[in-house]
Amino acid sequence: MIASFGVEKNEVARWAGFTGAIFSISQSCTAVAWGRASDKFGRKPIILIGLLSTMICFLVWGMSTSLPMAITARAIMGSGNGNVGIIRTMVAEMVPERVLQPKAFSLMPLVWSIGSVFGPAFGGFFAQPAKQFPNVFGNIEFFKRYPFALPNIMACCVFFISFMTGLLFLRETLESKRNKRDWGLELGEKLTRPFHRSKRNKHLRRRSFVDSEASAPLLAQSTMSSSSLQLESKHSDPVSMKDIFAPQTTINLICYTFLALHSVAYDQVLPVFLNYPRVIPDEHNTSLPFKFTGGFGLSSDKIGTIYTVYGISCGVIQFFLFPKLCARFGVLGIYRFATLVFPAIYFLTPYTALVQDTTARYIFFLTIMLVKGFVVIVAFPCTTILLTNSATSLRILGTLNGVATTFSGLGRAAGPAAAGAVFSWGVQRGYVIAAWWFLGLIALMGTIPPWFIVEGDGPTASSTSTSTSISTSTSTSDGEEEESLLQRDDDDSSVDGYNEVAVLEALDGGESSESEGEQGKERKRGTNGSYGTMNNGTAS
């Protein structure tokens, strides 16, 4: 696309890097503001605004006819979307239990991997449709004038589905807004009502068990109201910079910035390297081990195919291996290992172009690419978990993730821009290794901060006191309400995704008194003051 604007071949990498960087710069400038807005107005409305803004900007981006127009569209796109940090905050609020965090936080990279399958495929196969498919699109003037509009129009369809899904089915996770009326959810419930099974007890409403506030449905209405007022007051307190930049959060932010800088820069420069023409090594252009040039000379559709294979492989790794690895070696241990692998990958990547046999060249390259995919798929959720667990309070999560998006945005901006410029400088002088070794040195520096990280206990402790005081006020007079929680069809073995036995144990634990025997006391030791939180697979 950059080349179609008339940019010289040797300058494409530089302007591609800058165009990618401007998105991250704009995103970093507004991320904290979006995070604070989500702390004040709720997570859901900010996510919907981000989706809608990005969908509109995609249309403008796809219809860009000049480099300044494309850069402007990308800048507006970045400033209007703070969803990455907010979604991380929602995941942390939905799943505060450390034992479940690897599985939960692996979902974001998993979805990213799924997008990595379809996104490059759309871009590679449907860019310039009038040229690639003249029999179908050759006579359509629109696609001749805007050759990169079609894949972006298809992406906008995905954005629209995402927006409507969020509007109709996404539940608010911010404590102070969780019990507010949601017109979108009500509409979604009405639209899906014909597809629901009929229930024998239609007058009973099933309650949801969500994180540390799940005991709220067990309380009288007056108690719920006072609890909500306390949460409103708690969230209205200003978040200070001291809360955000605690020693451990600062180290985690530095790690996150390094990771975003070199990993995203690698992904930005790699298509340019794959598209760069092949050069046969000879005594004039090659002086090993450092001086040589040339790429793979691949077209956009073949690059899209490579990224499709890459995305599928990363998705499999993410979903099936990552939680098991975290359970065996720990989040911090896995992250430290990943940071040590990145430099080796970057140093080796340019040497794949020297392999003359086509089959061997692709095997060498795909092996390196899959290893890189493995470590990046492991590293990002690990650093997200470590950052979340370093937070001092749940109320700062939105702002903290906004700050993290700002720092990572700076890395995402500086990395591609610098790597693109270094790539252009290197190929002009016959050193295609320049950009890759530049990233390798940055990755080497990024291996140092992880060794100063101390894995935290997470921000849930700050909210347990409220939950404890709420749950201990439950008495046996609420028996009818407790019984209504368990009303459902005979063949329904769970309550909103939680095991029936766990729910019964939690309710039974709330009714126990000091006159219980040792068995009752042992059961109470497993609780944490909240009936809705699942710790290590048991109800607490």
Tab-separated table of N, CA, C and O in Angstrom, residues 88-204:
chain	number	residue	atom	x	y	z
A	88	ARG	N	-8.043	-5.765	29.057
A	88	ARG	CA	-7.225	-6.417	30.087
A	88	ARG	C	-7.792	-6.164	31.475
A	88	ARG	O	-7.804	-7.046	32.336
A	89	THR	N	-8.281	-4.946	31.707
A	89	THR	CA	-8.881	-4.618	32.996
A	89	THR	C	-10.128	-5.452	33.243
A	89	THR	O	-10.346	-5.956	34.348
A	90	MET	N	-10.955	-5.619	32.215
A	90	MET	CA	-12.173	-6.414	32.365
A	90	MET	C	-11.845	-7.862	32.694
A	90	MET	O	-12.501	-8.484	33.541
A	91	VAL	N	-10.832	-8.408	32.033
A	91	VAL	CA	-10.434	-9.791	32.319
A	91	VAL	C	-9.974	-9.917	33.762
A	91	VAL	O	-10.319	-10.874	34.465
A	92	ALA	N	-9.205	-8.937	34.238
A	92	ALA	CA	-8.719	-8.970	35.620
A	92	ALA	C	-9.874	-8.887	36.607
A	92	ALA	O	-9.847	-9.519	37.668
A	93	GLU	N	-10.910	-8.106	36.273
A	93	GLU	CA	-12.067	-7.979	37.168
A	93	GLU	C	-12.960	-9.208	37.115
A	93	GLU	O	-13.588	-9.573	38.108
A	94	MET	N	-13.002	-9.871	35.981
A	94	MET	CA	-13.801	-11.093	35.879
A	94	MET	C	-13.130	-12.266	36.577
A	94	MET	O	-13.799	-13.119	37.172
A	95	VAL	N	-11.799	-12.326	36.501
A	95	VAL	CA	-11.060	-13.485	37.009
A	95	VAL	C	-9.951	-13.009	37.940
A	95	VAL	O	-8.799	-12.869	37.528
A	96	PRO	N	-10.270	-12.737	39.207
A	96	PRO	CA	-9.231	-12.293	40.136
A	96	PRO	C	-8.383	-13.423	40.705
A	96	PRO	O	-7.364	-13.157	41.337
A	97	GLU	N	-8.771	-14.685	40.477
A	97	GLU	CA	-8.039	-15.803	41.069
A	97	GLU	C	-6.773	-16.088	40.278
A	97	GLU	O	-6.821	-16.294	39.066
A	98	ARG	N	-5.634	-16.120	40.952
A	98	ARG	CA	-4.351	-16.308	40.271
A	98	ARG	C	-4.271	-17.652	39.567
A	98	ARG	O	-3.646	-17.764	38.509
A	99	VAL	N	-4.909	-18.693	40.132
A	99	VAL	CA	-4.818	-20.015	39.527
A	99	VAL	C	-5.529	-20.053	38.184
A	99	VAL	O	-5.197	-20.863	37.308
A	100	LEU	N	-6.493	-19.176	37.971
A	100	LEU	CA	-7.238	-19.154	36.718
A	100	LEU	C	-6.719	-18.100	35.740
A	100	LEU	O	-7.161	-18.058	34.599
A	101	GLN	N	-5.803	-17.241	36.178
A	101	GLN	CA	-5.364	-16.141	35.336
A	101	GLN	C	-4.660	-16.580	34.051
A	101	GLN	O	-4.902	-15.993	32.999
A	102	PRO	N	-3.776	-17.591	34.081
A	102	PRO	CA	-3.140	-17.975	32.809
A	102	PRO	C	-4.143	-18.340	31.725
A	102	PRO	O	-3.986	-17.937	30.572
A	103	LYS	N	-5.172	-19.095	32.083
A	103	LYS	CA	-6.186	-19.455	31.090
A	103	LYS	C	-6.965	-18.223	30.639
A	103	LYS	O	-7.226	-18.043	29.439
A	104	ALA	N	-7.318	-17.357	31.580
A	104	ALA	CA	-8.123	-16.185	31.237
A	104	ALA	C	-7.348	-15.194	30.379
A	104	ALA	O	-7.839	-14.727	29.347
A	105	PHE	N	-6.128	-14.878	30.813
A	105	PHE	CA	-5.352	-13.884	30.078
A	105	PHE	C	-4.795	-14.428	28.771
A	105	PHE	O	-4.329	-13.659	27.932
A	106	SER	N	-4.828	-15.749	28.590
A	106	SER	CA	-4.386	-16.306	27.314
A	106	SER	C	-5.440	-16.135	26.231
A	106	SER	O	-5.147	-16.317	25.048
A	107	LEU	N	-6.661	-15.771	26.612
A	107	LEU	CA	-7.721	-15.623	25.613
A	107	LEU	C	-7.463	-14.440	24.685
A	107	LEU	O	-7.767	-14.502	23.492
A	108	MET	N	-6.905	-13.335	25.219
A	108	MET	CA	-6.637	-12.182	24.366
A	108	MET	C	-5.616	-12.507	23.281
A	108	MET	O	-5.862	-12.252	22.097
A	109	PRO	N	-4.458	-13.070	23.609
A	109	PRO	CA	-3.544	-13.471	22.534
A	109	PRO	C	-4.129	-14.546	21.625
A	109	PRO	O	-3.785	-14.605	20.445
A	110	LEU	N	-5.002	-15.414	22.179
A	110	LEU	CA	-5.632	-16.424	21.338
A	110	LEU	C	-6.499	-15.760	20.279
A	110	LEU	O	-6.448	-16.113	19.096
A	111	VAL	N	-7.296	-14.788	20.698
A	111	VAL	CA	-8.132	-14.065	19.740
A	111	VAL	C	-7.251	-13.302	18.751
A	111	VAL	O	-7.564	-13.202	17.562
A	112	TRP	N	-6.141	-12.750	19.262
A	112	TRP	CA	-5.194	-12.070	18.381
A	112	TRP	C	-4.646	-13.044	17.336
A	112	TRP	O	-4.483	-12.695	16.161
A	113	SER	N	-4.376	-14.271	17.751
A	113	SER	CA	-3.867	-15.273	16.805
A	113	SER	C	-4.915	-15.607	15.755
A	113	SER	O	-4.589	-15.784	14.572
A	114	ILE	N	-6.172	-15.701	16.191
A	114	ILE	CA	-7.242	-15.955	15.222
A	114	ILE	C	-7.326	-14.808	14.226
A	114	ILE	O	-7.476	-15.018	13.011
A	115	GLY	N	-7.203	-13.579	14.731
A	115	GLY	CA	-7.175	-12.433	13.831
A	115	GLY	C	-5.971	-12.462	12.912
A	115	GLY	O	-6.045	-12.032	11.760
A	116	SER	N	-4.856	-12.998	13.424
A	116	SER	CA	-3.647	-13.097	12.601
A	116	SER	C	-3.800	-14.103	11.474
A	116	SER	O	-3.043	-14.077	10.507
A	117	VAL	N	-4.773	-15.007	11.610
A	117	VAL	CA	-5.056	-15.945	10.529
A	117	VAL	C	-5.822	-15.240	9.418
A	117	VAL	O	-5.474	-15.326	8.240
A	118	PHE	N	-6.872	-14.520	9.794
A	118	PHE	CA	-7.761	-13.934	8.793
A	118	PHE	C	-7.288	-12.566	8.302
A	118	PHE	O	-7.486	-12.232	7.136
A	119	GLY	N	-6.668	-11.768	9.191
A	119	GLY	CA	-6.272	-10.419	8.800
A	119	GLY	C	-5.289	-10.381	7.640
A	119	GLY	O	-5.568	-9.784	6.593
A	120	PRO	N	-4.119	-11.033	7.771
A	120	PRO	CA	-3.190	-11.045	6.645
A	120	PRO	C	-3.771	-11.709	5.398
A	120	PRO	O	-3.432	-11.333	4.272
A	121	ALA	N	-4.636	-12.707	5.605
A	121	ALA	CA	-5.256	-13.357	4.445
A	121	ALA	C	-6.140	-12.366	3.692
A	121	ALA	O	-6.106	-12.284	2.458
A	122	PHE	N	-6.951	-11.600	4.445
A	122	PHE	CA	-7.781	-10.580	3.809
A	122	PHE	C	-6.911	-9.566	3.075
A	122	PHE	O	-7.190	-9.189	1.937
A	123	GLY	N	-5.863	-9.108	3.772
A	123	GLY	CA	-4.999	-8.102	3.161
A	123	GLY	C	-4.272	-8.626	1.936
A	123	GLY	O	-4.177	-7.941	0.914
A	124	GLY	N	-3.767	-9.861	2.018
A	124	GLY	CA	-2.989	-10.412	0.907
A	124	GLY	C	-3.835	-10.826	-0.279
A	124	GLY	O	-3.461	-10.596	-1.428
A	125	PHE	N	-4.990	-11.424	-0.014
A	125	PHE	CA	-5.799	-11.975	-1.098
A	125	PHE	C	-6.746	-10.956	-1.730
A	125	PHE	O	-7.088	-11.078	-2.901
A	126	PHE	N	-7.183	-9.961	-0.961
A	126	PHE	CA	-8.214	-9.055	-1.468
A	126	PHE	C	-7.720	-7.636	-1.716
A	126	PHE	O	-8.490	-6.782	-2.149
A	127	ALA	N	-6.442	-7.365	-1.431
A	127	ALA	CA	-5.882	-6.070	-1.811
A	127	ALA	C	-5.763	-6.014	-3.334
A	127	ALA	O	-5.488	-7.028	-3.985
A	128	GLN	N	-6.007	-4.828	-3.903
A	128	GLN	CA	-5.962	-4.615	-5.349
A	128	GLN	C	-6.800	-5.663	-6.095
A	128	GLN	O	-6.303	-6.384	-6.973
A	129	PRO	N	-8.082	-5.770	-5.776
A	129	PRO	CA	-8.916	-6.832	-6.386
A	129	PRO	C	-9.066	-6.688	-7.896
A	129	PRO	O	-9.178	-7.699	-8.595
A	130	ALA	N	-9.087	-5.457	-8.398
A	130	ALA	CA	-9.220	-5.275	-9.844
A	130	ALA	C	-8.025	-5.853	-10.594
A	130	ALA	O	-8.141	-6.290	-11.749
A	131	LYS	N	-6.859	-5.872	-9.931
A	131	LYS	CA	-5.644	-6.404	-10.544
A	131	LYS	C	-5.529	-7.910	-10.335
A	131	LYS	O	-5.130	-8.649	-11.247
A	132	GLN	N	-5.882	-8.381	-9.124
A	132	GLN	CA	-5.739	-9.803	-8.815
A	132	GLN	C	-6.876	-10.639	-9.382
A	132	GLN	O	-6.674	-11.793	-9.762
A	133	PHE	N	-8.079	-10.081	-9.434
A	133	PHE	CA	-9.249	-10.811	-9.933
A	133	PHE	C	-9.955	-9.966	-11.001
A	133	PHE	O	-11.065	-9.470	-10.776
A	134	PRO	N	-9.332	-9.800	-12.154
A	134	PRO	CA	-9.904	-8.909	-13.173
A	134	PRO	C	-11.257	-9.372	-13.701
A	134	PRO	O	-12.081	-8.540	-14.092
A	135	ASN	N	-11.497	-10.685	-13.700
A	135	ASN	CA	-12.779	-11.170	-14.207
A	135	ASN	C	-13.943	-10.801	-13.294
A	135	ASN	O	-15.080	-10.692	-13.746
A	136	VAL	N	-13.652	-10.623	-12.006
A	136	VAL	CA	-14.713	-10.312	-11.037
A	136	VAL	C	-14.790	-8.811	-10.760
A	136	VAL	O	-15.868	-8.216	-10.775
A	137	PHE	N	-13.639	-8.195	-10.504
A	137	PHE	CA	-13.628	-6.794	-10.081
A	137	PHE	C	-13.029	-5.850	-11.129
A	137	PHE	O	-12.943	-4.650	-10.889
A	138	GLY	N	-12.625	-6.385	-12.267
A	138	GLY	CA	-11.909	-5.577	-13.245
A	138	GLY	C	-12.712	-4.423	-13.806
A	138	GLY	O	-12.133	-3.400	-14.213
A	139	ASN	N	-14.028	-4.541	-13.842
A	139	ASN	CA	-14.874	-3.490	-14.412
A	139	ASN	C	-15.495	-2.575	-13.368
A	139	ASN	O	-16.332	-1.734	-13.701
A	140	ILE	N	-15.114	-2.735	-12.110
A	140	ILE	CA	-15.675	-1.900	-11.037
A	140	ILE	C	-14.727	-0.728	-10.808
A	140	ILE	O	-13.593	-0.910	-10.335
A	141	GLU	N	-15.182	0.459	-11.136
A	141	GLU	CA	-14.332	1.636	-11.063
A	141	GLU	C	-13.906	1.946	-9.631
A	141	GLU	O	-12.798	2.449	-9.392
A	142	PHE	N	-14.767	1.647	-8.657
A	142	PHE	CA	-14.463	1.938	-7.252
A	142	PHE	C	-13.185	1.241	-6.813
A	142	PHE	O	-12.329	1.835	-6.153
A	143	PHE	N	-13.056	-0.028	-7.173
A	143	PHE	CA	-11.886	-0.788	-6.734
A	143	PHE	C	-10.654	-0.453	-7.557
A	143	PHE	O	-9.535	-0.761	-7.138
A	144	LYS	N	-10.821	0.154	-8.707
A	144	LYS	CA	-9.667	0.660	-9.439
A	144	LYS	C	-9.138	1.928	-8.788
A	144	LYS	O	-7.928	2.135	-8.715
A	145	ARG	N	-10.068	2.747	-8.292
A	145	ARG	CA	-9.667	4.008	-7.672
A	145	ARG	C	-9.148	3.785	-6.257
A	145	ARG	O	-8.230	4.479	-5.808
A	146	TYR	N	-9.776	2.835	-5.543
A	146	TYR	CA	-9.365	2.543	-4.164
A	146	TYR	C	-8.968	1.071	-4.080
A	146	TYR	O	-9.762	0.225	-3.642
A	147	PRO	N	-7.762	0.733	-4.484
A	147	PRO	CA	-7.378	-0.684	-4.588
A	147	PRO	C	-7.271	-1.417	-3.253
A	147	PRO	O	-7.251	-2.646	-3.235
A	148	PHE	N	-7.195	-0.669	-2.140
A	148	PHE	CA	-7.051	-1.325	-0.827
A	148	PHE	C	-8.306	-1.192	0.030
A	148	PHE	O	-8.265	-1.382	1.243
A	149	ALA	N	-9.421	-0.859	-0.607
A	149	ALA	CA	-10.670	-0.667	0.144
A	149	ALA	C	-11.328	-1.992	0.521
A	149	ALA	O	-11.893	-2.116	1.611
A	150	LEU	N	-11.265	-2.996	-0.367
A	150	LEU	CA	-12.024	-4.233	-0.146
A	150	LEU	C	-11.657	-4.941	1.159
A	150	LEU	O	-12.558	-5.290	1.933
A	151	PRO	N	-10.381	-5.209	1.460
A	151	PRO	CA	-10.083	-5.887	2.730
A	151	PRO	C	-10.502	-5.071	3.942
A	151	PRO	O	-10.874	-5.640	4.973
A	152	ASN	N	-10.475	-3.745	3.829
A	152	ASN	CA	-10.897	-2.909	4.949
A	152	ASN	C	-12.413	-2.901	5.110
A	152	ASN	O	-12.922	-2.807	6.226
A	153	ILE	N	-13.132	-2.992	4.002
A	153	ILE	CA	-14.594	-3.120	4.083
A	153	ILE	C	-14.956	-4.436	4.767
A	153	ILE	O	-15.873	-4.491	5.608
A	154	MET	N	-14.240	-5.504	4.428
A	154	MET	CA	-14.488	-6.792	5.082
A	154	MET	C	-14.166	-6.705	6.568
A	154	MET	O	-14.874	-7.271	7.407
A	155	ALA	N	-13.091	-5.981	6.912
A	155	ALA	CA	-12.753	-5.801	8.324
A	155	ALA	C	-13.835	-5.010	9.048
A	155	ALA	O	-14.134	-5.278	10.216
A	156	CYS	N	-14.421	-4.032	8.370
A	156	CYS	CA	-15.488	-3.241	8.987
A	156	CYS	C	-16.713	-4.103	9.294
A	156	CYS	O	-17.422	-3.845	10.273
A	157	CYS	N	-16.962	-5.103	8.473
A	157	CYS	CA	-18.057	-6.032	8.776
A	157	CYS	C	-17.789	-6.777	10.075
A	157	CYS	O	-18.687	-6.970	10.904
A	158	VAL	N	-16.530	-7.163	10.283
A	158	VAL	CA	-16.146	-7.830	11.536
A	158	VAL	C	-16.301	-6.864	12.702
A	158	VAL	O	-16.794	-7.235	13.780
A	159	PHE	N	-15.897	-5.607	12.504
A	159	PHE	CA	-16.048	-4.601	13.548
A	159	PHE	C	-17.521	-4.402	13.915
A	159	PHE	O	-17.861	-4.235	15.093
A	160	PHE	N	-18.377	-4.389	12.921
A	160	PHE	CA	-19.807	-4.196	13.188
A	160	PHE	C	-20.368	-5.348	14.019
A	160	PHE	O	-21.141	-5.133	14.959
A	161	ILE	N	-19.968	-6.572	13.672
A	161	ILE	CA	-20.403	-7.735	14.460
A	161	ILE	C	-19.892	-7.615	15.894
A	161	ILE	O	-20.617	-7.899	16.858
A	162	SER	N	-18.637	-7.191	16.047
A	162	SER	CA	-18.069	-7.021	17.390
A	162	SER	C	-18.837	-5.959	18.171
A	162	SER	O	-19.128	-6.143	19.367
A	163	PHE	N	-19.144	-4.856	17.518
A	163	PHE	CA	-19.863	-3.775	18.183
A	163	PHE	C	-21.241	-4.240	18.650
A	163	PHE	O	-21.634	-3.996	19.804
A	164	MET	N	-21.974	-4.921	17.797
A	164	MET	CA	-23.320	-5.379	18.165
A	164	MET	C	-23.254	-6.463	19.245
A	164	MET	O	-24.103	-6.500	20.139
A	165	THR	N	-22.242	-7.316	19.181
A	165	THR	CA	-22.076	-8.328	20.229
A	165	THR	C	-21.822	-7.672	21.573
A	165	THR	O	-22.406	-8.055	22.595
A	166	GLY	N	-20.949	-6.678	21.588
A	166	GLY	CA	-20.674	-5.961	22.832
A	166	GLY	C	-21.891	-5.216	23.339
A	166	GLY	O	-22.178	-5.209	24.542
A	167	LEU	N	-22.610	-4.577	22.444
A	167	LEU	CA	-23.785	-3.804	22.845
A	167	LEU	C	-24.859	-4.687	23.461
A	167	LEU	O	-25.470	-4.334	24.482
A	168	LEU	N	-25.090	-5.847	22.878
A	168	LEU	CA	-26.210	-6.693	23.288
A	168	LEU	C	-25.859	-7.709	24.375
A	168	LEU	O	-26.762	-8.132	25.111
A	169	PHE	N	-24.592	-8.092	24.497
A	169	PHE	CA	-24.290	-9.223	25.377
A	169	PHE	C	-23.149	-8.976	26.366
A	169	PHE	O	-22.981	-9.767	27.290
A	170	LEU	N	-22.352	-7.931	26.196
A	170	LEU	CA	-21.234	-7.692	27.112
A	170	LEU	C	-21.734	-7.089	28.416
A	170	LEU	O	-22.441	-6.079	28.408
A	171	ARG	N	-21.351	-7.677	29.522
A	171	ARG	CA	-21.758	-7.204	30.839
A	171	ARG	C	-20.683	-6.308	31.441
A	171	ARG	O	-19.502	-6.575	31.305
A	172	GLU	N	-21.131	-5.257	32.095
A	172	GLU	CA	-20.215	-4.327	32.753
A	172	GLU	C	-19.519	-5.014	33.922
A	172	GLU	O	-20.139	-5.768	34.668
A	173	THR	N	-18.215	-4.767	34.081
A	173	THR	CA	-17.450	-5.369	35.177
A	173	THR	C	-17.013	-4.363	36.225
A	173	THR	O	-16.552	-4.770	37.292
A	174	LEU	N	-17.125	-3.067	35.943
A	174	LEU	CA	-16.766	-2.060	36.943
A	174	LEU	C	-17.737	-2.154	38.108
A	174	LEU	O	-18.961	-2.107	37.928
A	175	GLU	N	-17.202	-2.279	39.323
A	175	GLU	CA	-18.047	-2.554	40.496
A	175	GLU	C	-19.145	-1.511	40.676
A	175	GLU	O	-20.292	-1.846	40.952
A	176	SER	N	-18.811	-0.243	40.522
A	176	SER	CA	-19.780	0.810	40.802
A	176	SER	C	-20.855	0.934	39.733
A	176	SER	O	-21.870	1.590	39.952
A	177	LYS	N	-20.658	0.299	38.563
A	177	LYS	CA	-21.624	0.393	37.470
A	177	LYS	C	-22.302	-0.936	37.172
A	177	LYS	O	-23.171	-1.013	36.309
A	178	ARG	N	-21.916	-1.967	37.912
A	178	ARG	CA	-22.362	-3.303	37.560
A	178	ARG	C	-23.871	-3.494	37.713
A	178	ARG	O	-24.492	-4.254	36.969
A	179	ASN	N	-24.476	-2.805	38.665
A	179	ASN	CA	-25.905	-2.997	38.920
A	179	ASN	C	-26.773	-1.962	38.226
A	179	ASN	O	-27.988	-1.928	38.457
A	180	LYS	N	-26.177	-1.100	37.393
A	180	LYS	CA	-26.954	-0.110	36.669
A	180	LYS	C	-27.708	-0.772	35.521
A	180	LYS	O	-27.281	-1.771	34.963
A	181	ARG	N	-28.821	-0.157	35.151
A	181	ARG	CA	-29.628	-0.703	34.061
A	181	ARG	C	-28.884	-0.580	32.736
A	181	ARG	O	-28.315	0.452	32.425
A	182	ASP	N	-28.908	-1.659	31.936
A	182	ASP	CA	-28.219	-1.698	30.659
A	182	ASP	C	-29.244	-1.988	29.569
A	182	ASP	O	-29.742	-3.103	29.438
A	183	TRP	N	-29.552	-0.955	28.794
A	183	TRP	CA	-30.564	-1.109	27.751
A	183	TRP	C	-30.108	-2.100	26.684
A	183	TRP	O	-30.934	-2.826	26.110
A	184	GLY	N	-28.824	-2.130	26.397
A	184	GLY	CA	-28.319	-3.056	25.395
A	184	GLY	C	-28.510	-4.500	25.800
A	184	GLY	O	-28.943	-5.336	24.994
A	185	LEU	N	-28.201	-4.816	27.078
A	185	LEU	CA	-28.400	-6.188	27.554
A	185	LEU	C	-29.870	-6.574	27.533
A	185	LEU	O	-30.229	-7.709	27.186
A	186	GLU	N	-30.737	-5.638	27.897
A	186	GLU	CA	-32.173	-5.928	27.875
A	186	GLU	C	-32.648	-6.220	26.456
A	186	GLU	O	-33.454	-7.128	26.231
A	187	LEU	N	-32.153	-5.441	25.490
A	187	LEU	CA	-32.518	-5.695	24.098
A	187	LEU	C	-31.976	-7.035	23.630
A	187	LEU	O	-32.685	-7.797	22.954
A	188	GLY	N	-30.735	-7.339	24.020
A	188	GLY	CA	-30.159	-8.629	23.651
A	188	GLY	C	-30.935	-9.793	24.237
A	188	GLY	O	-31.129	-10.823	23.580
A	189	GLU	N	-31.406	-9.621	25.477
A	189	GLU	CA	-32.200	-10.675	26.100
A	189	GLU	C	-33.519	-10.878	25.370
A	189	GLU	O	-33.967	-12.011	25.167
A	190	LYS	N	-34.147	-9.780	24.958
A	190	LYS	CA	-35.412	-9.888	24.224
A	190	LYS	C	-35.212	-10.552	22.865
A	190	LYS	O	-36.041	-11.364	22.428
A	191	LEU	N	-34.114	-10.211	22.196
A	191	LEU	CA	-33.861	-10.784	20.878
A	191	LEU	C	-33.564	-12.277	20.944
A	191	LEU	O	-33.895	-13.026	20.012
A	192	THR	N	-32.910	-12.719	22.022
A	192	THR	CA	-32.530	-14.134	22.129
A	192	THR	C	-33.536	-14.963	22.905
A	192	THR	O	-33.362	-16.172	23.012
A	193	ARG	N	-34.568	-14.321	23.448
A	193	ARG	CA	-35.553	-15.047	24.257
A	193	ARG	C	-36.203	-16.211	23.505
A	193	ARG	O	-36.412	-17.283	24.083
A	194	PRO	N	-36.554	-16.059	22.215
A	194	PRO	CA	-37.171	-17.197	21.514
A	194	PRO	C	-36.271	-18.421	21.420
A	194	PRO	O	-36.763	-19.534	21.202
A	195	PHE	N	-34.957	-18.240	21.582
A	195	PHE	CA	-34.032	-19.365	21.450
A	195	PHE	C	-33.724	-20.015	22.793
A	195	PHE	O	-33.002	-21.004	22.851
A	196	HIS	N	-34.231	-19.446	23.895
A	196	HIS	CA	-33.971	-20.009	25.218
A	196	HIS	C	-34.924	-21.144	25.506
A	196	HIS	O	-36.069	-21.159	25.036
A	197	ARG	N	-34.465	-22.075	26.325
A	197	ARG	CA	-35.346	-23.153	26.765
A	197	ARG	C	-36.371	-22.615	27.745
A	197	ARG	O	-36.081	-21.733	28.550
A	198	SER	N	-37.549	-23.159	27.684
A	198	SER	CA	-38.576	-22.757	28.647
A	198	SER	C	-38.217	-23.298	30.013
A	198	SER	O	-37.738	-24.418	30.163
A	199	LYS	N	-38.467	-22.481	31.032
A	199	LYS	CA	-38.123	-22.846	32.408
A	199	LYS	C	-39.393	-23.020	33.218
A	199	LYS	O	-40.361	-22.276	33.077
A	200	ARG	N	-39.368	-23.987	34.099
A	200	ARG	CA	-40.556	-24.262	34.904
A	200	ARG	C	-40.857	-23.127	35.860
A	200	ARG	O	-41.995	-22.808	36.125
A	201	ASN	N	-39.822	-22.520	36.414
A	201	ASN	CA	-40.015	-21.433	37.372
A	201	ASN	C	-39.635	-20.114	36.716
A	201	ASN	O	-38.574	-19.564	36.949
A	202	LYS	N	-40.513	-19.595	35.868
A	202	LYS	CA	-40.192	-18.393	35.109
A	202	LYS	C	-40.154	-17.152	35.985
A	202	LYS	O	-39.581	-16.148	35.590
A	203	HIS	N	-40.804	-17.225	37.172
A	203	HIS	CA	-40.826	-16.046	38.028
A	203	HIS	C	-39.532	-15.876	38.793
A	203	HIS	O	-39.297	-14.839	39.398
A	204	LEU	N	-38.676	-16.907	38.756
A	204	LEU	CA	-37.406	-16.822	39.459
A	204	LEU	C	-36.322	-16.362	38.503
A	204	LEU	O	-36.228	-16.838	37.378
